[in-house]
mmCIF file of C-alpha atoms and ligand atoms in Angstrom:
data_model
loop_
_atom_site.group_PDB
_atom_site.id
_atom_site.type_symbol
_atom_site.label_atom_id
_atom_site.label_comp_id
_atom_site.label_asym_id
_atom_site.label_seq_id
_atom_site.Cartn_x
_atom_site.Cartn_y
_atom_site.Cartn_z
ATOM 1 C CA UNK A 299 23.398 100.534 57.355
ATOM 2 C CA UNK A 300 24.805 104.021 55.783
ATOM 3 C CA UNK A 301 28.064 105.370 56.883
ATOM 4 C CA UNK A 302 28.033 109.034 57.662
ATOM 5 C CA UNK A 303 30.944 111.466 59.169
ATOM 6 C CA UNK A 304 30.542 113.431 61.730
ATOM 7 C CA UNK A 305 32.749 116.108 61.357
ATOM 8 C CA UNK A 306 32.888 120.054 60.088
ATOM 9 C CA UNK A 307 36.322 119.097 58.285
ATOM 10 C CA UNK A 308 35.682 119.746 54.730
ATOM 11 C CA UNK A 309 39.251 117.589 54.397
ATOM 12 C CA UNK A 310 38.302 114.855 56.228
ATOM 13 C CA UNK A 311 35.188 114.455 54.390
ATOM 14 C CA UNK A 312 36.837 114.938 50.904
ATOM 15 C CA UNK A 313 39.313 112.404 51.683
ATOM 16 C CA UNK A 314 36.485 109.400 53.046
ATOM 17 C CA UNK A 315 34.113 110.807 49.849
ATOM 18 C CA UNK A 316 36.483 109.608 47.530
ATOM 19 C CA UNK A 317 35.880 105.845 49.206
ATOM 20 C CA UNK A 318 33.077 105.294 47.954
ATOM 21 C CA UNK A 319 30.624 104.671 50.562
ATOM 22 C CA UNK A 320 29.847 108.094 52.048
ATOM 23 C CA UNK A 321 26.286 108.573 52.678
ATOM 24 C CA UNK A 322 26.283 111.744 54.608
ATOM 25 C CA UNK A 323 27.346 114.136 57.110
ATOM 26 C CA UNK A 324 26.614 115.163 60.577
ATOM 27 C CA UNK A 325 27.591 118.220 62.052
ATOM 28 C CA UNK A 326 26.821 120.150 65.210
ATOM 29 C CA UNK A 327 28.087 123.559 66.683
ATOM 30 C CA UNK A 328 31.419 121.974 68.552
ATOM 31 C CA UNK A 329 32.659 120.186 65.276
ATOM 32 C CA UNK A 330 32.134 123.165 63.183
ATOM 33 C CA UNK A 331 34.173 125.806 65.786
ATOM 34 C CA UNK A 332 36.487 122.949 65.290
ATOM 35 C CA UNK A 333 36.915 123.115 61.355
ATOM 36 C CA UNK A 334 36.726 127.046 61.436
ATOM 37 C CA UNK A 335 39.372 127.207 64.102
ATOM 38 C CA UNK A 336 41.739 124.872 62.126
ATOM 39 C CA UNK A 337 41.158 126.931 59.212
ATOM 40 C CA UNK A 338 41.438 130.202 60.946
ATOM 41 C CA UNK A 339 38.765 131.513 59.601
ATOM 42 C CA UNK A 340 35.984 134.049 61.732
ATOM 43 C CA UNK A 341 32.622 132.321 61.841
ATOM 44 C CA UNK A 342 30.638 134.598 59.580
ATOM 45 C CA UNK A 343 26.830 133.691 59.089
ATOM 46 C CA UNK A 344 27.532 134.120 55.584
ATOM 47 C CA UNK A 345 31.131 131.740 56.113
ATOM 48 C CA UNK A 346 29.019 129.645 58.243
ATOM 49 C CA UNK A 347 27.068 128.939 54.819
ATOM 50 C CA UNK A 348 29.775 128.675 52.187
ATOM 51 C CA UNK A 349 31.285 125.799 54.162
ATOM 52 C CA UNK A 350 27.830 123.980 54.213
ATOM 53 C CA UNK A 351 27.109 124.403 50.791
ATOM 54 C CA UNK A 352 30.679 123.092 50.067
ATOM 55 C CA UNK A 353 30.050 119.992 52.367
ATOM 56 C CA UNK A 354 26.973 119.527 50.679
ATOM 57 C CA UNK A 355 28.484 119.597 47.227
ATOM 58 C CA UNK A 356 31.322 117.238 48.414
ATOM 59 C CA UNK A 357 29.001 114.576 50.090
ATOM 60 C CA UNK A 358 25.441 114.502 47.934
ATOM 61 C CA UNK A 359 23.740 113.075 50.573
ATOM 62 C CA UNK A 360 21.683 114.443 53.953
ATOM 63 C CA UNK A 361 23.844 116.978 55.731
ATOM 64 C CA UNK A 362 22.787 117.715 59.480
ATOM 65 C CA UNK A 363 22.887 121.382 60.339
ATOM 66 C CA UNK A 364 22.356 122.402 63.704
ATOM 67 C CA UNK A 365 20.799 125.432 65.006
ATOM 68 C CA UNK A 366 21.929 127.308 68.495
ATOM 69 C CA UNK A 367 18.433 129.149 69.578
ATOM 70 C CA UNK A 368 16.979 127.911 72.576
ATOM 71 C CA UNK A 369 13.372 128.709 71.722
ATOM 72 C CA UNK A 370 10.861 127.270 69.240
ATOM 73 C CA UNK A 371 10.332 130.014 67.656
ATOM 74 C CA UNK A 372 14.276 131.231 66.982
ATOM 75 C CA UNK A 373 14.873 127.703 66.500
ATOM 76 C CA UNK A 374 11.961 127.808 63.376
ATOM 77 C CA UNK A 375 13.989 130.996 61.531
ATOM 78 C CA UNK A 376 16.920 129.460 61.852
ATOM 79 C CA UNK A 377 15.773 125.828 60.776
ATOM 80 C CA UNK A 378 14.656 127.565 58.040
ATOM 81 C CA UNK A 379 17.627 129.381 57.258
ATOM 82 C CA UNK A 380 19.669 126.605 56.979
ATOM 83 C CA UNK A 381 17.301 124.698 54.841
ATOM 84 C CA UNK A 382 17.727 127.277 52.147
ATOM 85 C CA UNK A 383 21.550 126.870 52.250
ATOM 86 C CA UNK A 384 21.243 123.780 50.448
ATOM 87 C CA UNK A 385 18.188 120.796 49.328
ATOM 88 C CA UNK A 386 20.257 118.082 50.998
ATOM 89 C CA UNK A 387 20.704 120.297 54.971
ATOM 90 C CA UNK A 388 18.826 118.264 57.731
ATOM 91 C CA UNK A 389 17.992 120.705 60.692
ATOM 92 C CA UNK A 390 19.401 119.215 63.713
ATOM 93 C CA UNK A 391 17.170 120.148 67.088
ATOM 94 C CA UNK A 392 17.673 119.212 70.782
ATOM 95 C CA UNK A 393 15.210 119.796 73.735
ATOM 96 C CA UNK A 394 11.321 120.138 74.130
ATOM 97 C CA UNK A 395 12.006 123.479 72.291
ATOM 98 C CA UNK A 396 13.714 121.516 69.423
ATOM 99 C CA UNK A 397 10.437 119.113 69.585
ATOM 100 C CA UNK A 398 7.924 122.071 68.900
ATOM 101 C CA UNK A 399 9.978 124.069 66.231
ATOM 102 C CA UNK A 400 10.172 119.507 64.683
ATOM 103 C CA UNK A 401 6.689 119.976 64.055
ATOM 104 C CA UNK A 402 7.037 122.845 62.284
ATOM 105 C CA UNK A 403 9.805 122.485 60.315
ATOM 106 C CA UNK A 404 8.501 118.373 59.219
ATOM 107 C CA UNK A 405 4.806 120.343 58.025
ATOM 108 C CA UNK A 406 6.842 122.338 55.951
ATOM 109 C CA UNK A 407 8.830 119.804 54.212
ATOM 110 C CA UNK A 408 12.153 120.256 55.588
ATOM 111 C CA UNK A 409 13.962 117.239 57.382
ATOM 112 C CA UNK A 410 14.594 117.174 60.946
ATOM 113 C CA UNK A 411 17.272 115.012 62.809
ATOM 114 C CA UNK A 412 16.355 115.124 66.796
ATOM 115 C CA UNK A 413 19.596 114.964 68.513
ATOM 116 C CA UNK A 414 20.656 114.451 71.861
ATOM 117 C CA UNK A 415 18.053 111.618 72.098
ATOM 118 C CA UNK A 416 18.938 109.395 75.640
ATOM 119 C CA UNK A 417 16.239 107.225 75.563
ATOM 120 C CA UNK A 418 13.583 105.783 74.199
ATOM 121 C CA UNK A 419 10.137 107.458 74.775
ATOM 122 C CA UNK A 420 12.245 110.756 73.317
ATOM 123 C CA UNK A 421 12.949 108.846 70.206
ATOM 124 C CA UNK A 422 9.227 108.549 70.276
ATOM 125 C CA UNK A 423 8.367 111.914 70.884
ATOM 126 C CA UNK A 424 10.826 112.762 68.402
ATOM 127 C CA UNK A 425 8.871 110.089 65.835
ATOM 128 C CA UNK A 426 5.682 111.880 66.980
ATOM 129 C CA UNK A 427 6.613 115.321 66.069
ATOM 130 C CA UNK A 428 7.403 114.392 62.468
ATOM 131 C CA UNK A 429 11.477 113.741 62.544
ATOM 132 C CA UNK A 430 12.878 111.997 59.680
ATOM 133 C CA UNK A 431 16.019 110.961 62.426
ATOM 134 C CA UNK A 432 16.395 110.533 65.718
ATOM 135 C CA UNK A 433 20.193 110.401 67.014
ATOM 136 C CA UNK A 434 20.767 108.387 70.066
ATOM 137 C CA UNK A 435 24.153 109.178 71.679
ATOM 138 C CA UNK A 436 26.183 105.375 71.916
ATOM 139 C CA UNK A 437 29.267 106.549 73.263
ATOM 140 C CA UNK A 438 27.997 109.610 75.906
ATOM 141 C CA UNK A 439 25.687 106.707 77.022
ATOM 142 C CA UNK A 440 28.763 104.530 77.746
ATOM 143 C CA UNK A 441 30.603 107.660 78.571
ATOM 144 C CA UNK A 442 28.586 107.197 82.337
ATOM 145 C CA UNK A 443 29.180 103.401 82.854
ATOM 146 C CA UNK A 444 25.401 103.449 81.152
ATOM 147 C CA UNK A 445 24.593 100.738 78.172
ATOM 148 C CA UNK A 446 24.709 102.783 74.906
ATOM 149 C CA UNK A 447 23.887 99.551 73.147
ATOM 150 C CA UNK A 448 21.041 98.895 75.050
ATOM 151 C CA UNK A 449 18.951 102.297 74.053
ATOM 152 C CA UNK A 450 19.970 101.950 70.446
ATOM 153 C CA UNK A 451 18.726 98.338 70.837
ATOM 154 C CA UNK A 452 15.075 99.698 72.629
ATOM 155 C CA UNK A 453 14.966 102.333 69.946
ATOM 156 C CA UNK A 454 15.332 100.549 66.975
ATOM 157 C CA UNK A 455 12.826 97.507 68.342
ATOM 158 C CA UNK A 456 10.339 100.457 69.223
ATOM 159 C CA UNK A 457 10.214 101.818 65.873
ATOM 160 C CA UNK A 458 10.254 98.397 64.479
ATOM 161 C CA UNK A 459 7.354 97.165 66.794
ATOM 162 C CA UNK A 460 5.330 100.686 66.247
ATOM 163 C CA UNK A 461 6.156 100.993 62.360
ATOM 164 C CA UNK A 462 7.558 104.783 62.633
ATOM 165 C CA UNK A 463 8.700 107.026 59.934
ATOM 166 C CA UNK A 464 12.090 107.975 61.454
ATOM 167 C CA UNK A 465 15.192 106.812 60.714
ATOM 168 C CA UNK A 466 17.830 105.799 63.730
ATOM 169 C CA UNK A 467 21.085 107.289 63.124
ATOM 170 C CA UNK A 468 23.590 105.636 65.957
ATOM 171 C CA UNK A 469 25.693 108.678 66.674
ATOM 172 C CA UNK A 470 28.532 109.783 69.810
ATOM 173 C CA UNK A 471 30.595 106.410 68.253
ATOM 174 C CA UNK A 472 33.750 106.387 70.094
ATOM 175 C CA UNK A 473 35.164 102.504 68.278
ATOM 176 C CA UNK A 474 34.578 100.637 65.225
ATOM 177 C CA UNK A 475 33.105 98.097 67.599
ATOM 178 C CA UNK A 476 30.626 100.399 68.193
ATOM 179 C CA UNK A 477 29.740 100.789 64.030
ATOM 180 C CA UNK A 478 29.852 96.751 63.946
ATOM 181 C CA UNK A 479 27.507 96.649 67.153
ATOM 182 C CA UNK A 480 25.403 99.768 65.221
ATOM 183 C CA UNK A 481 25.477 97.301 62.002
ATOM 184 C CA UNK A 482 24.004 94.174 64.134
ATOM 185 C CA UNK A 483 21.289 95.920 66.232
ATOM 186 C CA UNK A 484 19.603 97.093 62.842
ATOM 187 C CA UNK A 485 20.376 100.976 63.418
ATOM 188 C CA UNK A 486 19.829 102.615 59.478
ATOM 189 C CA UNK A 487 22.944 104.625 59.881
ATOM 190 C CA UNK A 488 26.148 105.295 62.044
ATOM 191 C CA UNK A 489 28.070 108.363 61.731
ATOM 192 C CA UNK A 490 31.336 108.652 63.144
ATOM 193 C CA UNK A 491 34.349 110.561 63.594
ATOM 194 C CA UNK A 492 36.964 110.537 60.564
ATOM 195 C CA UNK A 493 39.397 108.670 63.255
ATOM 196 C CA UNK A 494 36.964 105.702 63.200
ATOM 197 C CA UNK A 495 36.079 105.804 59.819
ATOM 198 C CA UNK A 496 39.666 104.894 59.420
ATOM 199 C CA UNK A 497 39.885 102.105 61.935
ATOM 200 C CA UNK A 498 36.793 100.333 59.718
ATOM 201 C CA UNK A 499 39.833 99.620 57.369
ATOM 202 C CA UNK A 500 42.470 98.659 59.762
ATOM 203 C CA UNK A 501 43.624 95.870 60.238
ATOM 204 C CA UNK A 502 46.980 94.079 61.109
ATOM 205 C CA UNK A 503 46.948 91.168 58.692
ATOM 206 C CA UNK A 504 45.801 93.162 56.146
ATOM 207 C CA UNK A 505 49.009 95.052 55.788
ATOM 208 C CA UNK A 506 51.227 91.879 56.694
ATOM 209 C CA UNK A 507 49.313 90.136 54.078
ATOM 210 C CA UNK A 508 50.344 92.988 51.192
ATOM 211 C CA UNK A 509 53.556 93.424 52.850
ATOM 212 C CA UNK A 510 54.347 89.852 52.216
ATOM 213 C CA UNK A 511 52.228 89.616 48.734
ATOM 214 C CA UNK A 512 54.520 92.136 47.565
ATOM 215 C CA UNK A 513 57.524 90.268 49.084
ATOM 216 C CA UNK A 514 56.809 87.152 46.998
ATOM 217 C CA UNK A 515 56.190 88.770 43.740
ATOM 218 C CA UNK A 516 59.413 90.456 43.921
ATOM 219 C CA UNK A 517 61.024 87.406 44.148
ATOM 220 C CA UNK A 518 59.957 86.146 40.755
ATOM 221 C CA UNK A 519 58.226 89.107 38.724
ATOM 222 C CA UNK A 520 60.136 89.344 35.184
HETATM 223 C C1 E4P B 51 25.699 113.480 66.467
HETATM 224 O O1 E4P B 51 25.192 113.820 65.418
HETATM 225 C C2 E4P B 51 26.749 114.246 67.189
HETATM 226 O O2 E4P B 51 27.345 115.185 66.326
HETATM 227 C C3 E4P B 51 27.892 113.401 67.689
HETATM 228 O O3 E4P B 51 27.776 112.052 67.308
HETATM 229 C C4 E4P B 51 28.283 113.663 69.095
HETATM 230 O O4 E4P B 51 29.298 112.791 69.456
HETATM 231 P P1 E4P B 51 30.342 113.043 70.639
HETATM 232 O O5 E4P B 51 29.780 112.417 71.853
HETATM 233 O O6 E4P B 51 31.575 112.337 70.153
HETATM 234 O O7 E4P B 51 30.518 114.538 70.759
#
């Protein structure tokens, strides 16, 4: 399974790039008002771009863009706008809009993740209209006392079972629980906020264990 961020931050993702094992990004329209209001920076089209093309640069891998039209149509400029920003951009669509402008967009070559997916028959539709990832929402699933294991569990069997082009990125992760749980259930990628990213590496013993490596050696080094 890949490890993706889902974040805006062009700091956060420098700092997990430099790991190692960053396979790409996702974004979508909250997390980058985020980064630009940290930054304090106005939310040009053309600013809106830049930072792309520098997360793009940072990451080299898929970078999920998403658009804000409504309509297939809008949503088909704009898909293709951001497709031009950079090789690696995914367009990101919700909605029965989002499925028509998929169809589009996959005919011409560029990549499509379908977001907002909630179940599985709109991972298929998704799979249908040419995709290349569907992004079932974990922790908005378990947000309403709902099983967000369970769908990623249905989706991934279903696209097993019917041999589907799409990839399943598990996304909304809330835990690294939900990354291991991601990991088990066969999902081809998690992306997850830089707080959880984190956690992957935490753990208690870990640091007692240096902490008390470092003790010893100390005691004896010449
Ligand atoms: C997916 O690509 C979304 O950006 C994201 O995972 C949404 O997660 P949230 O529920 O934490 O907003």
């Amino acid at each position: 399974m890949e490890l993706y961020l889902d974040t805006a931050s062009l700091e956060e993702i420098r700092e997990i790039a430099a790991w190692g094992v960053l396979s790409g990004v996702t974004t979508n329209p909250t997390l980058v008002a985020k980064a630009f209001a940290a930054k304090g920076e106005a939310l040009t089209e053309e600013a809106f771009a830049a930072h792309l093309r520098a997360i793009c640069e940072t990451v080299g891998g898929p970078v999920s863009a998403e658009v804000t039209a409504l309509e297939a149509e809008a949503m088909v400029a704009e898909g293709r706008r951001l497709a031009a920003i950079h090789p690696n951009i995914v367009v990101k669509l919700p909605t029965e809009e989002g499925l028509k402008a998929c169809k589009r967009l996959s005919a011409e070559g560029i990549k499509v993740n379908m977001t907002l997916i909630f179940s599985a028959n709109q991972a298929l539709l998704a799979a249908r209209a040419g995709a290349s990832y569907v992004s079932p929402f974990l922790g908005r699933v378990d947000d309403i006392s709902w099983d967000g294991g369970e769908l990623l569990r249905e989706i991934v069997e279903m696209i097993q079972v019917q041999d589907l082009p799409v990839k399943v990125i598990a996304a909304s992760i809330r835990h690294p629980r939900h990354v291991t749980e991601a990991a088990l259930l066969g999902a081809d990628i998690a992306t997850m906020p830089h707080a959880v990213f984190k956690q992957l590496l935490k753990h208690p013993l870990t640091d007692i264990g240096l902490k008390r490596f470092l003790e010893d050696w100390e005691k004896v080094k010449p």
